[in-house]
Amino acid sequence: MISALWTPTDADVAEARVTEFARFVEQRHDVELPDYEALWRWSTIELESFWRAVWDFFEIRAVSDPTTVLESRTMPGAQWFPGTELNYVDQVIGHARPDRAAIVHAREDGSTRIVTWDDMIDQAGALAGTLADNGVRRGDRVVGYLPNIPEAVIAFLATASLGAVWSACGQDYSASAARDRLGQLEPTALITASGYQYGGQFRDKSGDVAALVDALPTVRVVVTIGEPTGSARSWSDATAESRELTPAAVPFDHPLWVVFSSGTTGLPKGIVHGHGGVVLEHLKSVALQSDLGPEDVFFWYTSPSWMMWNFQIAGLLTGATIVCADGNPAFPMPDALWDIAGRLGVTYLGTSPGYVLACIKAGTHPGADHDLSALRAVGITGSAMPASSSIWLSENIGAHVPVFSISGGTDVVSAFAGGVRTAPVWAGELSVPFLGVALDAYDEDGEPVRGTVGELVVTEPMPSMPLYFWNDADGSRYRAAYFDTYPGIWRHGDWITLTDRGSVVVHGRSDSTLNRNGIRMGSADIYQAVESLDEVTEALVLGIELPDGQYWMPLFVVVPDGLTDELHARIESVIRTQASPRHVPDDIVATPAIPHTRTGKKLEIPLKRLFQGAAAAGTLDASAVDDPAALAWFVDRATEFQRVQRAR
């Protein structure tokens, strides 16, 4: 039997907020919930009782007490808490504390800037007043072109307090890439900054800001943060007048924000979420699953372009302090995030498998080199994390610190599965489905499967499922994205295995599945094996169906010291040993770099389409890619591959 990498102590279980919640439910509903699995099953069967219990347990502030939880369970189109009015910002204000920081800005140079709860609320009130004075009304869109700094959070709070709709992207995006996203919304106001610090340099974005303003003809007011030197940031004089932050009550399903898909294969999809659904889902995920409360310091390295930025703000819903960092996570040293965690007493640190792997290959020792005594948990998301990385973290930050991998998406701006303080952690696995998530794995016929690979599905609605897609009046794009495969069932597009332990193993995207002779395989299993080799910086595998019925599965590897015959053999061997013989690729090709989306996901699907003959212009948007030179290399190779195919 596989041993757990981390097992909760009796104290962990007794002190966890999810345990307190379970006792609350037991008393209210006269049920016995002896462990997390029992609570999860109850939460998915008694869906309305569960979400009403979440509402009452966290004492959600609303205009009136809800009378109905779920009017319709149909997906898509479930109607949650009809007739209820509230505001996300009200829930934040309810946790304001004069004795602690609300936001800490961690800069690359090691300095920090503290924003108190009073300062945050006062600045949000002043900005909300400025926006209102300039004609911003309920339902209008306010957009941000900003780095991950406290003012981005404040701008969101100011916007949401008015009942206006927030959307943002980071300043690593070009003006045209930002326009492709934010321009769809026809925004009334733009909040921006003069630039940002990254890798020891100030990146002046004034030119891109000017270009973006010109590209957004509906914008009536622009508020700019910062000075050209990048040495300090403050609101412009336009927000100098003090104004009380008074959140406007809006319907439960009133739009809160629009988050965007990566946009690598077409115009990014605008995904709309509502005030009430986000409040409930994020309180559950941050407080019950992540065990965060008012004494915690929550730091997830992220960007306003990524849904984890929205997720981190949820720390404020519990009274926690959140940390913003807009610099390079590996500057001035590879373990810069661990340094921030140690200096600021971070209790929950979130990062990506890629960053952990980089720390491993750089030979860092986080636990030995930094004071991580305050750290209670590490969160991981962005892609599947290899078991070897989980083991390395346990050995290098302390076996007493659980590593909670989570998997979800921008679609629900949360996770479907992850960890919890009361359940064990197994290397390479997600410990549990999240509460209220009716998670299952289906085969091609729509039948549940266990112990083997299946499609990740959700069989009951969640409050944070999208209200709709922007500019999708008839809902056709929304339905096609999630509900065409299994009508009435959410199909997310991931391959997973549900184990007999109740844990979840994520194998990668099902729409980029490797399929050899009818055997479906996940790319993550190959990455975990190959990227464990010191000589391999990163890898990308593609499964390409050819017109003549053949199947070609190349593996591209980044190998700074070159791909020797000996390394080639070891790559094949580690894949054969750690995955299976059928996972061994047809070819192994050295590449200078692997292109990703700007949120760090490998471009498996669009690159596969290139090799199948799709034109680059219609397949990929280079502005949505982190390394255009790496993309160009693959475009050239795909073009040559197609030329050879035609010559045969």
XYZ file of C-alpha atoms in Angstrom:
648
model
C 0.000 0.000 0.000
C 1.289 3.484 -0.879
C 2.314 5.517 2.159
C 0.968 9.026 2.595
C 3.470 11.845 2.234
C 1.693 13.839 4.937
C -0.901 12.693 7.453
C -2.909 15.086 9.650
C -2.376 14.904 13.378
C -5.249 14.796 15.833
C -4.578 18.488 16.468
C -4.776 19.259 12.744
C -8.179 17.625 12.553
C -9.498 19.167 15.758
C -8.385 22.714 14.946
C -9.300 22.783 11.239
C -12.057 25.158 10.181
C -13.603 22.367 8.113
C -14.036 20.351 11.316
C -15.804 23.269 12.951
C -18.024 23.490 9.891
C -18.791 19.753 10.041
C -19.904 20.074 13.680
C -22.067 23.052 12.658
C -23.753 20.925 9.976
C -24.199 17.931 12.299
C -25.992 20.024 14.885
C -28.181 21.772 12.349
C -29.175 18.722 10.279
C -28.919 15.892 12.814
C -26.416 13.914 10.718
C -23.149 12.172 11.535
C -20.125 13.312 9.537
C -17.149 11.505 11.056
C -14.616 12.429 8.366
C -14.064 14.548 5.280
C -15.373 11.914 2.871
C -18.690 11.801 4.704
C -18.931 15.587 4.673
C -18.109 15.710 0.950
C -20.758 13.098 0.090
C -23.352 14.977 2.125
C -22.358 18.265 0.449
C -22.962 16.870 -3.044
C -26.174 14.996 -2.243
C -27.761 17.655 -0.029
C -26.619 20.461 -2.295
C -29.053 23.133 -1.117
C -28.522 22.360 2.567
C -24.761 22.485 2.095
C -24.640 25.894 0.431
C -27.129 27.344 2.896
C -24.892 26.027 5.683
C -21.905 27.793 4.068
C -23.959 30.993 3.919
C -24.913 30.810 7.594
C -21.561 29.525 8.895
C -19.762 32.528 7.410
C -22.592 34.935 8.262
C -22.818 36.366 4.753
C -23.865 40.008 4.799
C -26.942 40.581 2.641
C -29.914 42.925 2.390
C -32.275 40.188 3.590
C -32.183 36.552 4.602
C -32.414 34.197 1.589
C -35.631 32.226 1.198
C -34.558 29.952 -1.678
C -31.111 28.440 -2.260
C -31.415 26.790 -5.677
C -34.440 27.469 -7.829
C -33.236 25.337 -10.754
C -30.525 22.654 -10.835
C -30.357 22.578 -14.633
C -26.898 22.952 -16.150
C -26.275 25.371 -17.683
C -28.687 27.856 -16.154
C -28.848 26.914 -12.462
C -30.404 29.773 -10.470
C -28.824 30.340 -7.062
C -30.319 32.402 -4.211
C -32.944 34.218 -6.342
C -34.108 37.538 -4.903
C -31.046 37.868 -2.657
C -28.963 41.052 -2.781
C -25.412 41.504 -1.486
C -21.998 42.825 -2.523
C -18.610 41.075 -2.509
C -17.001 44.172 -0.976
C -19.360 44.064 2.016
C -17.879 40.700 2.963
C -14.365 42.217 2.843
C -15.303 45.252 4.932
C -16.795 42.936 7.537
C -13.309 41.568 8.294
C -11.450 44.892 8.531
C -8.936 44.929 11.394
C -6.926 47.911 12.636
C -4.133 45.749 14.079
C -2.989 43.934 10.912
C -2.008 44.578 7.337
C -4.581 43.877 4.655
C -2.008 43.786 1.830
C 1.774 43.569 1.801
C 3.650 44.442 -1.377
C 6.873 42.429 -1.617
C 9.349 44.076 -3.994
C 12.272 42.467 -5.784
C 14.801 44.541 -3.847
C 13.649 43.013 -0.564
C 11.681 46.048 0.617
C 8.026 45.851 1.518
C 5.079 48.223 1.570
C 2.206 47.665 3.980
C -1.364 48.676 3.257
C -3.501 48.570 6.392
C -7.140 47.606 6.322
C -8.118 51.248 6.947
C -5.848 52.462 4.140
C -7.187 49.851 1.736
C -10.793 50.733 2.447
C -10.126 54.495 2.367
C -8.303 54.281 -0.959
C -11.007 52.074 -2.438
C -13.611 54.607 -1.296
C -11.711 57.496 -2.862
C -11.294 55.676 -6.169
C -14.946 54.584 -6.175
C -15.888 58.240 -5.736
C -13.662 59.274 -8.630
C -15.170 56.609 -10.869
C -18.721 57.593 -9.903
C -17.981 61.280 -10.475
C -16.823 60.360 -13.971
C -20.020 58.561 -14.813
C -19.226 54.950 -13.926
C -22.484 53.237 -13.034
C -23.728 49.783 -12.135
C -22.999 47.322 -14.922
C -20.318 49.498 -16.543
C -16.954 47.856 -17.077
C -13.804 49.105 -15.360
C -10.611 47.477 -16.632
C -7.103 47.270 -15.257
C -3.797 47.102 -17.118
C -1.693 46.559 -14.033
C 1.071 44.586 -12.350
C 0.329 42.579 -9.220
C 0.437 45.479 -6.766
C -1.917 46.529 -3.931
C -3.551 49.182 -6.115
C -4.833 46.442 -8.427
C -6.722 44.907 -5.500
C -7.962 48.332 -4.396
C -9.164 49.132 -7.913
C -11.128 45.883 -8.008
C -12.767 46.645 -4.644
C -13.668 50.171 -5.739
C -15.204 48.861 -8.959
C -17.158 46.052 -7.327
C -18.491 48.371 -4.620
C -20.303 50.382 -7.308
C -21.802 47.298 -8.934
C -19.535 47.921 -11.938
C -17.776 44.956 -13.549
C -14.008 44.436 -13.154
C -11.554 42.864 -15.575
C -7.768 43.068 -15.805
C -4.612 41.774 -17.396
C -0.990 42.133 -16.391
C 1.439 44.531 -17.997
C 3.505 41.691 -19.403
C 0.837 41.692 -22.130
C 1.383 44.007 -25.080
C -1.122 46.751 -25.791
C -2.649 44.689 -28.620
C -3.003 41.581 -26.435
C -4.627 43.668 -23.693
C -6.959 45.235 -26.275
C -8.018 41.778 -27.521
C -9.277 41.050 -24.018
C -10.358 44.312 -22.460
C -11.628 45.879 -25.673
C -14.393 43.284 -25.941
C -15.964 44.754 -22.813
C -16.300 48.326 -24.147
C -15.044 49.669 -20.816
C -15.918 53.023 -19.327
C -12.762 53.398 -17.208
C -9.156 52.206 -17.298
C -6.902 51.836 -14.268
C -3.269 51.501 -15.213
C 0.326 51.984 -14.103
C 3.400 53.591 -15.596
C 5.247 50.262 -15.519
C 6.544 47.496 -13.314
C 9.724 46.013 -11.890
C 10.953 42.658 -13.206
C 14.330 40.976 -13.130
C 16.042 44.004 -11.608
C 14.780 46.444 -14.235
C 11.898 48.863 -14.421
C 9.778 48.074 -17.478
C 8.338 51.364 -18.730
C 4.846 50.718 -20.117
C 3.874 54.301 -20.904
C 3.928 53.620 -24.652
C 1.699 50.577 -24.339
C -0.629 52.474 -22.004
C -1.023 55.266 -24.572
C -1.657 52.711 -27.332
C -4.226 50.910 -25.207
C -6.069 54.129 -24.388
C -6.267 54.883 -28.118
C -7.601 51.355 -28.736
C -10.407 51.721 -26.161
C -12.671 54.466 -27.534
C -15.376 53.928 -24.908
C -13.051 54.832 -21.994
C -14.037 58.153 -20.383
C -11.632 58.183 -17.440
C -8.060 56.937 -17.022
C -6.460 56.675 -13.586
C -2.710 56.098 -13.581
C -0.613 54.758 -10.716
C 3.063 55.364 -10.242
C 5.982 57.494 -11.208
C 8.178 56.909 -14.273
C 11.109 55.739 -12.149
C 9.093 52.880 -10.756
C 10.540 53.651 -7.326
C 7.193 54.514 -5.804
C 3.552 54.065 -6.589
C 0.577 56.105 -5.504
C -2.801 57.077 -6.816
C -2.931 60.130 -9.029
C -4.378 63.360 -7.651
C -7.697 62.390 -9.232
C -8.434 60.181 -6.242
C -7.137 62.483 -3.526
C -10.590 63.329 -2.161
C -11.640 61.080 0.714
C -14.899 59.222 0.204
C -16.549 56.530 2.309
C -16.613 53.073 0.729
C -20.316 52.181 0.600
C -20.958 48.972 -1.362
C -24.138 48.956 -3.428
C -26.378 45.933 -2.955
C -26.724 43.957 -6.189
C -28.527 40.716 -7.105
C -26.753 37.468 -6.215
C -25.963 36.810 -9.888
C -24.946 40.372 -10.764
C -21.642 40.282 -12.723
C -18.603 40.764 -10.497
C -15.769 40.317 -12.995
C -14.855 38.979 -16.410
C -11.859 36.646 -16.584
C -10.395 35.543 -19.892
C -9.224 32.286 -21.402
C -5.633 32.159 -22.621
C -6.501 33.264 -26.147
C -3.750 31.233 -27.796
C -6.105 29.738 -30.402
C -8.423 32.673 -31.074
C -9.992 35.690 -29.455
C -9.933 35.097 -25.675
C -13.281 34.053 -24.194
C -14.659 36.424 -21.558
C -16.027 34.335 -18.672
C -18.484 36.164 -16.391
C -18.942 35.315 -12.694
C -21.375 36.770 -10.186
C -20.970 38.422 -6.775
C -22.776 35.795 -4.734
C -21.378 32.711 -6.435
C -17.801 33.915 -6.018
C -18.295 34.868 -2.366
C -19.664 31.429 -1.479
C -17.194 29.432 -3.575
C -14.157 31.382 -2.408
C -15.088 31.288 1.262
C -15.475 27.532 0.977
C -12.204 27.102 -0.921
C -10.071 29.517 1.080
C -11.465 29.006 4.572
C -12.635 25.371 4.610
C -10.291 23.716 2.108
C -7.196 25.900 2.665
C -7.893 26.523 6.375
C -7.202 30.251 6.161
C -8.411 32.725 8.756
C -7.672 36.168 10.199
C -4.253 35.197 11.597
C -2.906 33.952 8.261
C -0.623 35.515 5.654
C -1.645 34.277 2.197
C 0.789 34.559 -0.713
C 0.144 33.068 -4.120
C 2.625 34.157 -6.782
C 0.356 35.234 -9.620
C -0.623 37.988 -12.052
C -3.845 39.949 -12.691
C -4.023 37.981 -15.966
C -4.561 34.693 -14.110
C -7.549 33.502 -12.084
C -5.263 32.788 -9.117
C -5.056 36.561 -8.658
C -8.827 36.586 -8.126
C -8.472 33.548 -5.869
C -5.816 35.187 -3.696
C -7.999 38.250 -3.078
C -10.408 35.833 -1.385
C -8.009 35.836 1.559
C -9.533 39.210 2.430
C -12.941 37.521 2.769
C -11.546 35.639 5.779
C -9.624 38.556 7.303
C -6.236 37.175 6.210
C -3.338 39.338 5.035
C -2.533 38.863 1.347
C 0.871 39.390 -0.293
C 1.341 40.934 -3.749
C 4.578 40.447 -5.697
C 5.062 41.752 -9.235
C 8.699 40.751 -9.765
C 10.531 37.742 -11.138
C 10.049 34.734 -8.793
C 13.662 33.696 -9.463
C 15.286 37.115 -8.910
C 17.656 38.003 -7.373
C 18.054 34.301 -6.527
C 16.238 31.136 -7.658
C 14.457 30.737 -4.309
C 13.141 34.310 -4.132
C 9.587 33.187 -3.282
C 10.836 31.196 -0.305
C 12.773 34.278 0.810
C 9.575 36.360 0.709
C 7.710 33.639 2.603
C 10.360 33.597 5.318
C 10.663 37.364 5.699
C 6.914 38.018 5.815
C 5.864 35.055 7.944
C 3.737 33.596 5.142
C 1.495 30.797 6.425
C 0.190 29.628 3.017
C 2.416 29.886 -0.058
C 1.086 29.124 -3.534
C 3.199 28.519 -6.621
C 3.504 26.270 -9.684
C 5.097 22.909 -10.521
C 7.412 24.733 -12.905
C 8.786 26.952 -10.146
C 9.304 23.976 -7.837
C 11.162 22.119 -10.579
C 13.349 25.176 -11.203
C 14.205 25.296 -7.480
C 15.121 21.599 -7.570
C 17.402 22.012 -10.566
C 19.018 25.110 -9.076
C 19.970 23.107 -5.976
C 18.064 25.310 -3.537
C 17.317 24.361 0.084
C 14.303 26.455 1.144
C 13.891 25.051 4.637
C 17.574 25.356 5.490
C 18.157 28.782 3.949
C 14.970 30.560 5.023
C 12.905 30.765 8.200
C 9.737 28.943 7.172
C 8.558 28.331 10.727
C 5.282 30.169 10.070
C 4.481 28.112 6.972
C 1.470 25.814 7.458
C 0.820 24.722 3.871
C 1.999 25.030 0.279
C -0.430 25.182 -2.639
C 0.417 24.077 -6.173
C -1.504 24.648 -9.394
C -1.075 25.465 -13.078
C -0.313 21.909 -14.207
C 0.093 18.447 -12.747
C 2.989 18.214 -10.277
C 5.261 15.161 -10.417
C 5.398 12.912 -7.374
C 9.155 13.545 -7.244
C 8.550 17.270 -6.751
C 6.096 16.547 -3.931
C 8.717 14.410 -2.226
C 11.385 17.096 -2.708
C 9.134 19.708 -1.115
C 8.440 17.449 1.840
C 12.163 16.896 2.339
C 13.128 20.539 1.859
C 10.440 22.521 3.658
C 9.579 19.977 6.335
C 7.448 16.852 6.424
C 5.043 18.651 8.789
C 3.988 21.058 5.995
C 1.354 19.591 3.653
C 1.639 20.279 -0.072
C -1.848 20.716 -1.511
C -1.998 20.404 -5.295
C -5.248 21.856 -6.608
C -6.913 21.598 -10.013
C -9.727 23.719 -11.356
C -9.800 26.567 -13.787
C -10.637 30.062 -14.877
C -14.029 28.627 -15.838
C -15.160 28.372 -12.189
C -12.411 30.657 -10.804
C -11.726 27.978 -8.205
C -10.741 24.332 -7.873
C -12.601 21.057 -8.293
C -10.145 19.050 -6.216
C -7.176 19.649 -3.948
C -6.337 19.272 -0.295
C -7.845 19.794 3.110
C -6.326 19.967 6.576
C -8.050 16.755 7.687
C -7.049 14.328 4.884
C -3.694 12.737 3.989
C -1.539 13.845 1.058
C -0.100 11.295 -1.395
C 2.762 12.247 -3.700
C 1.539 13.147 -7.187
C -2.144 13.115 -6.171
C -4.829 15.594 -5.201
C -6.148 14.450 -1.850
C -9.893 15.067 -2.197
C -12.682 16.514 -4.313
C -13.682 19.917 -2.936
C -16.853 20.272 -0.911
C -19.949 20.930 -2.998
C -18.229 19.633 -6.157
C -19.984 16.534 -7.513
C -16.787 15.335 -9.178
C -16.716 12.170 -11.254
C -14.745 10.484 -14.044
C -16.670 9.317 -17.131
C -15.769 7.031 -20.000
C -16.751 7.737 -23.613
C -20.248 6.346 -22.992
C -20.878 8.622 -20.030
C -20.445 5.875 -17.444
C -18.500 6.464 -14.200
C -15.068 4.803 -14.010
C -12.720 4.158 -11.076
C -9.056 3.315 -11.040
C -8.656 4.135 -14.730
C -8.467 7.269 -16.831
C -11.697 9.140 -17.505
C -13.031 12.590 -18.325
C -13.344 14.998 -15.392
C -17.026 15.843 -15.053
C -19.163 17.701 -12.521
C -22.671 16.308 -12.251
C -24.298 19.021 -10.111
C -24.141 22.820 -10.428
C -21.675 25.011 -8.516
C -22.470 28.634 -7.569
C -19.347 29.905 -9.355
C -20.028 28.277 -12.701
C -20.089 31.076 -15.318
C -23.185 33.201 -15.597
C -22.417 33.390 -19.312
C -19.659 34.154 -21.814
C -19.252 37.754 -22.910
C -20.774 38.427 -26.364
C -22.474 35.011 -26.418
C -26.101 36.128 -26.534
C -27.634 32.728 -27.273
C -25.291 30.790 -24.972
C -24.105 28.548 -27.785
C -20.378 29.000 -27.102
C -20.928 28.382 -23.388
C -22.850 25.159 -24.017
C -20.293 23.982 -26.571
C -17.438 24.591 -24.126
C -18.768 22.360 -21.346
C -22.038 20.562 -22.099
C -22.002 19.172 -25.664
C -20.250 15.892 -24.797
C -22.514 14.879 -21.905
C -25.744 16.949 -22.024
C -26.546 18.447 -18.638
C -23.145 17.413 -17.258
C -20.119 19.722 -17.031
C -17.162 18.239 -18.964
C -14.060 20.150 -18.021
C -11.524 18.782 -20.507
C -9.089 17.063 -18.140
C -8.152 13.394 -17.898
C -8.265 12.158 -14.301
C -8.213 8.928 -12.342
C -10.284 8.575 -9.169
C -8.403 6.233 -6.835
C -9.765 3.847 -4.235
C -8.324 6.238 -1.619
C -10.702 8.948 -2.781
C -7.842 10.975 -4.236
C -7.578 12.383 -7.757
C -4.724 11.966 -10.249
C -4.613 14.519 -13.075
C -3.110 13.301 -16.356
C -3.446 16.432 -18.482
C -5.899 17.932 -20.933
C -8.206 15.444 -22.633
C -8.319 17.549 -25.800
C -4.561 17.050 -26.203
C -4.735 13.357 -25.368
C -2.081 10.956 -26.539
C -3.874 8.049 -28.185
C -1.753 5.175 -29.451
C -3.606 2.235 -30.922
C -6.718 3.188 -28.997
C -4.890 3.514 -25.663
C -5.356 6.964 -24.156
C -2.479 8.459 -22.183
C -1.885 11.746 -20.377
C 1.038 13.997 -21.251
C 1.631 14.782 -17.577
C 2.826 11.218 -16.959
C 5.598 11.722 -19.523
C 6.570 15.153 -18.193
C 6.896 13.810 -14.672
C 9.357 11.188 -15.853
C 11.425 13.231 -18.312
C 11.675 16.435 -16.301
C 13.048 14.501 -13.330
C 16.340 14.239 -15.247
C 18.829 16.944 -14.315
C 19.878 17.469 -17.934
C 16.311 18.205 -19.106
C 14.998 21.677 -18.322
C 11.529 21.085 -19.773
C 9.664 18.830 -22.196
C 6.663 18.918 -24.536
C 4.987 15.878 -26.112
C 2.492 15.917 -28.985
C 0.241 13.190 -30.336
C -0.367 13.877 -34.021
C -2.863 11.977 -36.170
C -1.701 12.019 -39.789
C -3.929 11.947 -42.904
C -2.737 8.470 -43.919
C -3.921 7.003 -40.624
C -0.509 6.941 -39.003
C 0.223 8.401 -35.601
C 3.364 10.365 -34.726
C 4.313 11.123 -31.123
C 7.382 13.379 -30.856
C 8.903 14.565 -27.587
C 10.607 17.956 -27.601
C 13.150 18.556 -24.844
C 15.089 21.576 -23.661
C 18.627 20.299 -22.950
C 21.140 23.128 -22.410
C 24.144 20.800 -22.750
C 22.887 19.028 -25.856
C 21.002 15.809 -26.653
C 23.617 13.048 -26.689
C 22.949 9.424 -27.600
C 23.432 8.511 -23.949
C 20.878 11.089 -22.767
C 18.480 10.008 -25.523
C 18.644 6.443 -24.194
C 18.140 7.569 -20.592
C 15.089 9.633 -21.563
C 13.536 6.592 -23.196
C 14.461 4.462 -20.198
C 12.980 6.793 -17.569
C 9.731 7.061 -19.544
C 9.543 3.285 -19.963
C 10.221 2.744 -16.248
C 8.176 5.533 -14.663
C 5.269 5.607 -17.133
C 5.092 2.611 -19.488
C 6.631 1.304 -22.734
C 3.727 2.719 -24.741
C 4.583 6.213 -23.426
C 8.000 6.124 -25.141
C 7.900 8.693 -27.986
C 8.560 8.036 -31.658
C 11.200 10.761 -31.777
C 13.070 12.892 -29.257
C 13.961 16.351 -30.565
C 16.073 19.031 -28.860
C 14.506 22.496 -28.861
C 15.815 25.828 -27.520
C 12.676 26.521 -25.454
C 9.051 25.507 -24.913
C 6.365 28.168 -25.529
C 3.567 28.630 -22.982
C 0.484 30.693 -22.427
C 1.178 33.713 -20.234
C -0.183 31.748 -17.280
C 2.417 29.025 -17.801
C 0.535 26.282 -19.660
C 2.312 24.415 -22.441
C 0.832 24.970 -25.906
C 0.045 21.322 -26.607
C -3.173 21.810 -28.588
C -2.215 24.679 -30.912
C 1.200 23.144 -31.645
C -0.451 19.829 -32.459
C -2.694 21.646 -34.936
C 0.335 23.297 -36.543
C 1.965 19.936 -37.182
C -1.318 18.683 -38.631
C -1.177 21.436 -41.223
C -3.150 24.325 -39.758
C -1.921 27.786 -40.713
C -0.050 29.567 -37.950
C -1.982 32.808 -38.491
C -5.310 31.173 -37.755
C -4.072 28.803 -35.062
C -1.983 30.907 -32.698
C -1.950 34.429 -31.346
C 1.715 35.158 -30.673
C 0.804 38.013 -28.305
C -0.722 35.463 -25.926
C 2.504 33.434 -25.793
C 5.289 33.978 -23.264
C 8.176 33.353 -25.687
C 7.513 34.340 -29.321
C 10.977 33.097 -30.381
C 10.199 29.623 -29.017
C 6.895 29.690 -30.870
C 8.631 30.700 -34.102
C 10.958 27.702 -33.784
C 7.967 25.339 -33.625
C 6.223 27.094 -36.503
C 9.330 26.539 -38.648
C 9.551 22.863 -37.661
C 5.850 22.301 -38.347
C 6.179 23.946 -41.752
C 9.129 21.705 -42.626
C 7.266 18.634 -41.332
C 4.311 19.421 -43.587
C 6.611 19.957 -46.574
C 8.131 16.497 -46.058
C 4.662 14.948 -45.668
C 3.484 16.454 -48.959
C 6.602 15.214 -50.747
C 5.965 11.597 -49.778
